[in-house]
Amino acid sequence: MKYLIVVDMQNDFITGSLGTPHAVAIVPAVVDLVKNFDGKVVFTRDTHGEGYLETAEGRKLPVAHCIKGSAGWQICPELAPYVNFVIDKPSFGSLALPEFIKSFGEEISGIELCGLCTDICVISNAMILKAAFPEVPISVNSSCSAGVTPESHNTALDAMRAVQIDIV
C-alpha cells in the first residue's frame, strides 16, 4: 500500500495568521494530487490549545495559530472533502504517524509527503518516517509543498535529499 501524508494544509498556514502566498499557490496542486492518489491519504493537523503562547514553541513563535476547534485549525475547504484519516499533532513532527500507518497491517510500498511547511513540519515528519521505515521509499513532492520562504523550502529539500528521502 502506498501512503500520501498531507501535512498541515490548514487555514492558518494558508490564509490565516501564518499564511503565505507560497502556501496559497500550492493548494490546487495538492487537491489534484489527493484526488488522484492511488493509496491511502492521511492528513496531519497542527493542534494547539488556548495556552499556546505559554508553551516552549509559543515563546519562540509568538503567533497564536491552529488553536483546536478554531477556523484556522481546520483543513482548508478545498481539501476538507477528502479527509478520511487525520492525525492531530501537538508539535512539528508526529511520533503517532508511523504507528498509525503500521496499524493498517499492510505492507508499505512507499510514503509520499506534501504540504506545509517544508522547512518545519514536512521535514520533521519525513525524518520521523524515514527513521521508522528505513527500507520504505520515502519521498516529498516539492511542487505540492511550500516553506516559510522559498529559500528555506529549498534548504529543507536539500537536507532531506542528504538522508535519502527522494524529492519529486
PDB file of C-alpha atoms in Angstrom:
ATOM      1  CA  MET A   1       0.000   0.000   0.000  1.00  0.00           C
ATOM      2  CA  LYS A   2       1.190   3.490  -0.827  1.00  0.00           C
ATOM      3  CA  TYR A   3       0.541   6.366   1.560  1.00  0.00           C
ATOM      4  CA  LEU A   4       0.262  10.091   0.956  1.00  0.00           C
ATOM      5  CA  ILE A   5       0.822  12.238   4.032  1.00  0.00           C
ATOM      6  CA  VAL A   6      -0.708  15.697   3.604  1.00  0.00           C
ATOM      7  CA  VAL A   7       0.989  17.845   6.218  1.00  0.00           C
ATOM      8  CA  ASP A   8      -0.825  20.745   7.900  1.00  0.00           C
ATOM      9  CA  MET A   9      -2.844  22.101   4.968  1.00  0.00           C
ATOM     10  CA  GLN A  10      -4.735  24.221   7.473  1.00  0.00           C
ATOM     11  CA  ASN A  11      -6.327  27.630   7.099  1.00  0.00           C
ATOM     12  CA  ASP A  12      -3.892  29.353   9.483  1.00  0.00           C
ATOM     13  CA  PHE A  13      -0.927  28.243   7.339  1.00  0.00           C
ATOM     14  CA  ILE A  14      -2.589  29.181   4.051  1.00  0.00           C
ATOM     15  CA  THR A  15      -4.626  32.364   4.513  1.00  0.00           C
ATOM     16  CA  GLY A  16      -4.592  32.824   8.289  1.00  0.00           C
ATOM     17  CA  SER A  17      -2.173  34.052  10.935  1.00  0.00           C
ATOM     18  CA  LEU A  18       0.870  32.321   9.363  1.00  0.00           C
ATOM     19  CA  GLY A  19      -0.336  32.223   5.759  1.00  0.00           C
ATOM     20  CA  THR A  20       1.910  32.953   2.797  1.00  0.00           C
ATOM     21  CA  PRO A  21       1.389  33.431  -0.934  1.00  0.00           C
ATOM     22  CA  HIS A  22       3.513  30.291  -1.466  1.00  0.00           C
ATOM     23  CA  ALA A  23       1.057  28.251   0.608  1.00  0.00           C
ATOM     24  CA  VAL A  24      -1.939  29.649  -1.282  1.00  0.00           C
ATOM     25  CA  ALA A  25      -0.236  28.807  -4.577  1.00  0.00           C
ATOM     26  CA  ILE A  26       0.140  25.061  -3.869  1.00  0.00           C
ATOM     27  CA  VAL A  27      -3.491  24.394  -2.852  1.00  0.00           C
ATOM     28  CA  PRO A  28      -4.749  23.463  -6.363  1.00  0.00           C
ATOM     29  CA  ALA A  29      -1.805  21.104  -6.946  1.00  0.00           C
ATOM     30  CA  VAL A  30      -2.322  19.417  -3.565  1.00  0.00           C
ATOM     31  CA  VAL A  31      -6.030  18.949  -4.302  1.00  0.00           C
ATOM     32  CA  ASP A  32      -5.146  17.357  -7.646  1.00  0.00           C
ATOM     33  CA  LEU A  33      -2.562  15.071  -6.012  1.00  0.00           C
ATOM     34  CA  VAL A  34      -5.005  13.965  -3.296  1.00  0.00           C
ATOM     35  CA  LYS A  35      -7.880  13.379  -5.756  1.00  0.00           C
ATOM     36  CA  ASN A  36      -5.716  11.202  -7.989  1.00  0.00           C
ATOM     37  CA  PHE A  37      -3.603   9.367  -5.410  1.00  0.00           C
ATOM     38  CA  ASP A  38      -3.785   5.575  -5.639  1.00  0.00           C
ATOM     39  CA  GLY A  39      -3.434   4.616  -1.982  1.00  0.00           C
ATOM     40  CA  LYS A  40      -4.326   5.854   1.489  1.00  0.00           C
ATOM     41  CA  VAL A  41      -4.275   9.589   2.187  1.00  0.00           C
ATOM     42  CA  VAL A  42      -3.517  10.686   5.750  1.00  0.00           C
ATOM     43  CA  PHE A  43      -3.732  14.319   6.842  1.00  0.00           C
ATOM     44  CA  THR A  44      -1.857  15.842   9.753  1.00  0.00           C
ATOM     45  CA  ARG A  45      -3.196  18.816  11.628  1.00  0.00           C
ATOM     46  CA  ASP A  46      -1.072  21.132  13.777  1.00  0.00           C
ATOM     47  CA  THR A  47      -3.016  21.318  17.032  1.00  0.00           C
ATOM     48  CA  HIS A  48      -2.517  23.752  19.895  1.00  0.00           C
ATOM     49  CA  GLY A  49      -4.510  24.743  22.956  1.00  0.00           C
ATOM     50  CA  GLU A  50      -5.577  28.146  24.216  1.00  0.00           C
ATOM     51  CA  GLY A  51      -2.335  28.408  26.245  1.00  0.00           C
ATOM     52  CA  TYR A  52      -0.139  28.094  23.147  1.00  0.00           C
ATOM     53  CA  LEU A  53       1.781  31.331  23.792  1.00  0.00           C
ATOM     54  CA  GLU A  54       2.984  29.919  27.139  1.00  0.00           C
ATOM     55  CA  THR A  55       4.442  26.760  25.532  1.00  0.00           C
ATOM     56  CA  ALA A  56       8.087  26.351  24.504  1.00  0.00           C
ATOM     57  CA  GLU A  57       7.055  26.689  20.844  1.00  0.00           C
ATOM     58  CA  GLY A  58       4.806  29.668  21.582  1.00  0.00           C
ATOM     59  CA  ARG A  59       7.620  31.545  23.296  1.00  0.00           C
ATOM     60  CA  LYS A  60       9.794  31.147  20.175  1.00  0.00           C
ATOM     61  CA  LEU A  61       6.956  31.660  17.671  1.00  0.00           C
ATOM     62  CA  PRO A  62       4.609  34.064  19.453  1.00  0.00           C
ATOM     63  CA  VAL A  63       1.796  33.882  16.905  1.00  0.00           C
ATOM     64  CA  ALA A  64      -1.316  32.038  18.033  1.00  0.00           C
ATOM     65  CA  HIS A  65      -2.230  29.541  15.336  1.00  0.00           C
ATOM     66  CA  CYS A  66      -4.066  26.264  14.799  1.00  0.00           C
ATOM     67  CA  ILE A  67      -5.922  26.519  18.103  1.00  0.00           C
ATOM     68  CA  LYS A  68      -8.036  23.359  18.353  1.00  0.00           C
ATOM     69  CA  GLY A  69     -11.582  23.986  17.196  1.00  0.00           C
ATOM     70  CA  SER A  70     -10.842  27.348  15.572  1.00  0.00           C
ATOM     71  CA  ALA A  71     -11.404  28.139  11.895  1.00  0.00           C
ATOM     72  CA  GLY A  72      -7.619  28.391  11.439  1.00  0.00           C
ATOM     73  CA  TRP A  73      -7.165  24.842  12.771  1.00  0.00           C
ATOM     74  CA  GLN A  74      -9.409  23.342  10.099  1.00  0.00           C
ATOM     75  CA  ILE A  75      -8.066  21.698   6.941  1.00  0.00           C
ATOM     76  CA  CYS A  76      -8.600  24.156   4.076  1.00  0.00           C
ATOM     77  CA  PRO A  77     -12.038  23.914   2.441  1.00  0.00           C
ATOM     78  CA  GLU A  78     -10.659  22.700  -0.897  1.00  0.00           C
ATOM     79  CA  LEU A  79      -9.197  19.591   0.794  1.00  0.00           C
ATOM     80  CA  ALA A  80     -11.793  19.039   3.526  1.00  0.00           C
ATOM     81  CA  PRO A  81     -13.947  16.699   1.389  1.00  0.00           C
ATOM     82  CA  TYR A  82     -11.009  14.291   1.088  1.00  0.00           C
ATOM     83  CA  VAL A  83     -10.178  13.958   4.789  1.00  0.00           C
ATOM     84  CA  ASN A  84     -10.765  10.380   5.929  1.00  0.00           C
ATOM     85  CA  PHE A  85      -7.771   9.933   8.224  1.00  0.00           C
ATOM     86  CA  VAL A  86      -6.288  12.729  10.329  1.00  0.00           C
ATOM     87  CA  ILE A  87      -3.564  12.849  12.963  1.00  0.00           C
ATOM     88  CA  ASP A  88      -3.668  15.825  15.330  1.00  0.00           C
ATOM     89  CA  LYS A  89      -0.129  16.632  16.395  1.00  0.00           C
ATOM     90  CA  PRO A  90       0.961  18.994  19.170  1.00  0.00           C
ATOM     91  CA  SER A  91       4.408  19.533  17.675  1.00  0.00           C
ATOM     92  CA  PHE A  92       6.206  19.773  14.348  1.00  0.00           C
ATOM     93  CA  GLY A  93       6.534  16.024  13.841  1.00  0.00           C
ATOM     94  CA  SER A  94       4.207  13.235  14.925  1.00  0.00           C
ATOM     95  CA  LEU A  95       5.527  10.106  16.610  1.00  0.00           C
ATOM     96  CA  ALA A  96       1.971   8.734  16.291  1.00  0.00           C
ATOM     97  CA  LEU A  97       2.123   8.915  12.481  1.00  0.00           C
ATOM     98  CA  PRO A  98       4.275   5.800  11.877  1.00  0.00           C
ATOM     99  CA  GLU A  99       2.226   3.874  14.442  1.00  0.00           C
ATOM    100  CA  PHE A 100      -0.969   4.905  12.653  1.00  0.00           C
ATOM    101  CA  ILE A 101       0.432   3.687   9.324  1.00  0.00           C
ATOM    102  CA  LYS A 102       1.511   0.389  10.919  1.00  0.00           C
ATOM    103  CA  SER A 103      -1.992  -0.059  12.380  1.00  0.00           C
ATOM    104  CA  PHE A 104      -3.375  -0.835   8.915  1.00  0.00           C
ATOM    105  CA  GLY A 105      -1.300  -4.020   8.936  1.00  0.00           C
ATOM    106  CA  GLU A 106      -0.443  -3.728   5.254  1.00  0.00           C
ATOM    107  CA  GLU A 107       2.887  -3.930   3.513  1.00  0.00           C
ATOM    108  CA  ILE A 108       4.048  -0.373   2.830  1.00  0.00           C
ATOM    109  CA  SER A 109       5.335   0.133  -0.702  1.00  0.00           C
ATOM    110  CA  GLY A 110       6.012   3.874  -0.389  1.00  0.00           C
ATOM    111  CA  ILE A 111       5.236   7.039   1.516  1.00  0.00           C
ATOM    112  CA  GLU A 112       4.941  10.437  -0.154  1.00  0.00           C
ATOM    113  CA  LEU A 113       4.618  13.696   1.764  1.00  0.00           C
ATOM    114  CA  CYS A 114       3.427  17.121   0.746  1.00  0.00           C
ATOM    115  CA  GLY A 115       2.112  20.237   2.456  1.00  0.00           C
ATOM    116  CA  LEU A 116       3.195  22.923   4.879  1.00  0.00           C
ATOM    117  CA  CYS A 117       5.717  23.982   5.861  1.00  0.00           C
ATOM    118  CA  THR A 118       8.516  22.169   4.018  1.00  0.00           C
ATOM    119  CA  ASP A 119      11.142  23.576   6.381  1.00  0.00           C
ATOM    120  CA  ILE A 120       9.308  22.802   9.624  1.00  0.00           C
ATOM    121  CA  CYS A 121       6.578  20.154   9.697  1.00  0.00           C
ATOM    122  CA  VAL A 122       7.139  18.400   6.359  1.00  0.00           C
ATOM    123  CA  ILE A 123      10.827  17.794   7.082  1.00  0.00           C
ATOM    124  CA  SER A 124      10.090  16.768  10.690  1.00  0.00           C
ATOM    125  CA  ASN A 125       7.556  14.149   9.626  1.00  0.00           C
ATOM    126  CA  ALA A 126       9.679  12.944   6.703  1.00  0.00           C
ATOM    127  CA  MET A 127      12.619  12.355   9.066  1.00  0.00           C
ATOM    128  CA  ILE A 128      10.422  10.501  11.584  1.00  0.00           C
ATOM    129  CA  LEU A 129       9.009   8.297   8.821  1.00  0.00           C
ATOM    130  CA  LYS A 130      12.477   7.614   7.391  1.00  0.00           C
ATOM    131  CA  ALA A 131      13.664   6.514  10.839  1.00  0.00           C
ATOM    132  CA  ALA A 132      10.568   4.348  11.403  1.00  0.00           C
ATOM    133  CA  PHE A 133      10.625   2.764   7.934  1.00  0.00           C
ATOM    134  CA  PRO A 134      14.280   2.755   6.758  1.00  0.00           C
ATOM    135  CA  GLU A 135      13.621   0.314   3.898  1.00  0.00           C
ATOM    136  CA  VAL A 136      10.469   2.007   2.581  1.00  0.00           C
ATOM    137  CA  PRO A 137      10.872   4.581  -0.193  1.00  0.00           C
ATOM    138  CA  ILE A 138      10.040   7.983   1.307  1.00  0.00           C
ATOM    139  CA  SER A 139       9.531  10.986  -0.973  1.00  0.00           C
ATOM    140  CA  VAL A 140       8.472  14.613  -0.762  1.00  0.00           C
ATOM    141  CA  ASN A 141       6.522  16.235  -3.568  1.00  0.00           C
ATOM    142  CA  SER A 142       8.298  19.593  -3.862  1.00  0.00           C
ATOM    143  CA  SER A 143       5.678  21.207  -6.104  1.00  0.00           C
ATOM    144  CA  CYS A 144       2.953  20.365  -3.567  1.00  0.00           C
ATOM    145  CA  SER A 145       4.903  21.750  -0.617  1.00  0.00           C
ATOM    146  CA  ALA A 146       5.824  25.261   0.467  1.00  0.00           C
ATOM    147  CA  GLY A 147       8.183  26.603   3.082  1.00  0.00           C
ATOM    148  CA  VAL A 148       8.118  29.736   5.145  1.00  0.00           C
ATOM    149  CA  THR A 149      10.269  31.220   2.356  1.00  0.00           C
ATOM    150  CA  PRO A 150      11.396  29.794  -0.992  1.00  0.00           C
ATOM    151  CA  GLU A 151      14.955  29.717   0.373  1.00  0.00           C
ATOM    152  CA  SER A 152      14.029  27.716   3.465  1.00  0.00           C
ATOM    153  CA  HIS A 153      11.917  25.383   1.284  1.00  0.00           C
ATOM    154  CA  ASN A 154      14.969  24.617  -0.865  1.00  0.00           C
ATOM    155  CA  THR A 155      17.243  24.209   2.169  1.00  0.00           C
ATOM    156  CA  ALA A 156      14.818  21.665   3.638  1.00  0.00           C
ATOM    157  CA  LEU A 157      14.654  19.764   0.342  1.00  0.00           C
ATOM    158  CA  ASP A 158      18.470  19.594   0.293  1.00  0.00           C
ATOM    159  CA  ALA A 159      18.536  18.319   3.892  1.00  0.00           C
ATOM    160  CA  MET A 160      16.024  15.588   3.059  1.00  0.00           C
ATOM    161  CA  ARG A 161      17.990  14.538  -0.026  1.00  0.00           C
ATOM    162  CA  ALA A 162      21.022  14.143   2.235  1.00  0.00           C
ATOM    163  CA  VAL A 163      19.218  11.445   4.257  1.00  0.00           C
ATOM    164  CA  GLN A 164      17.974   9.592   1.170  1.00  0.00           C
ATOM    165  CA  ILE A 165      14.470  10.986   1.045  1.00  0.00           C
ATOM    166  CA  ASP A 166      13.548  11.346  -2.605  1.00  0.00           C
ATOM    167  CA  ILE A 167      12.413  14.753  -3.858  1.00  0.00           C
ATOM    168  CA  VAL A 168       9.905  14.579  -6.692  1.00  0.00           C
TER     169      VAL A 168
END
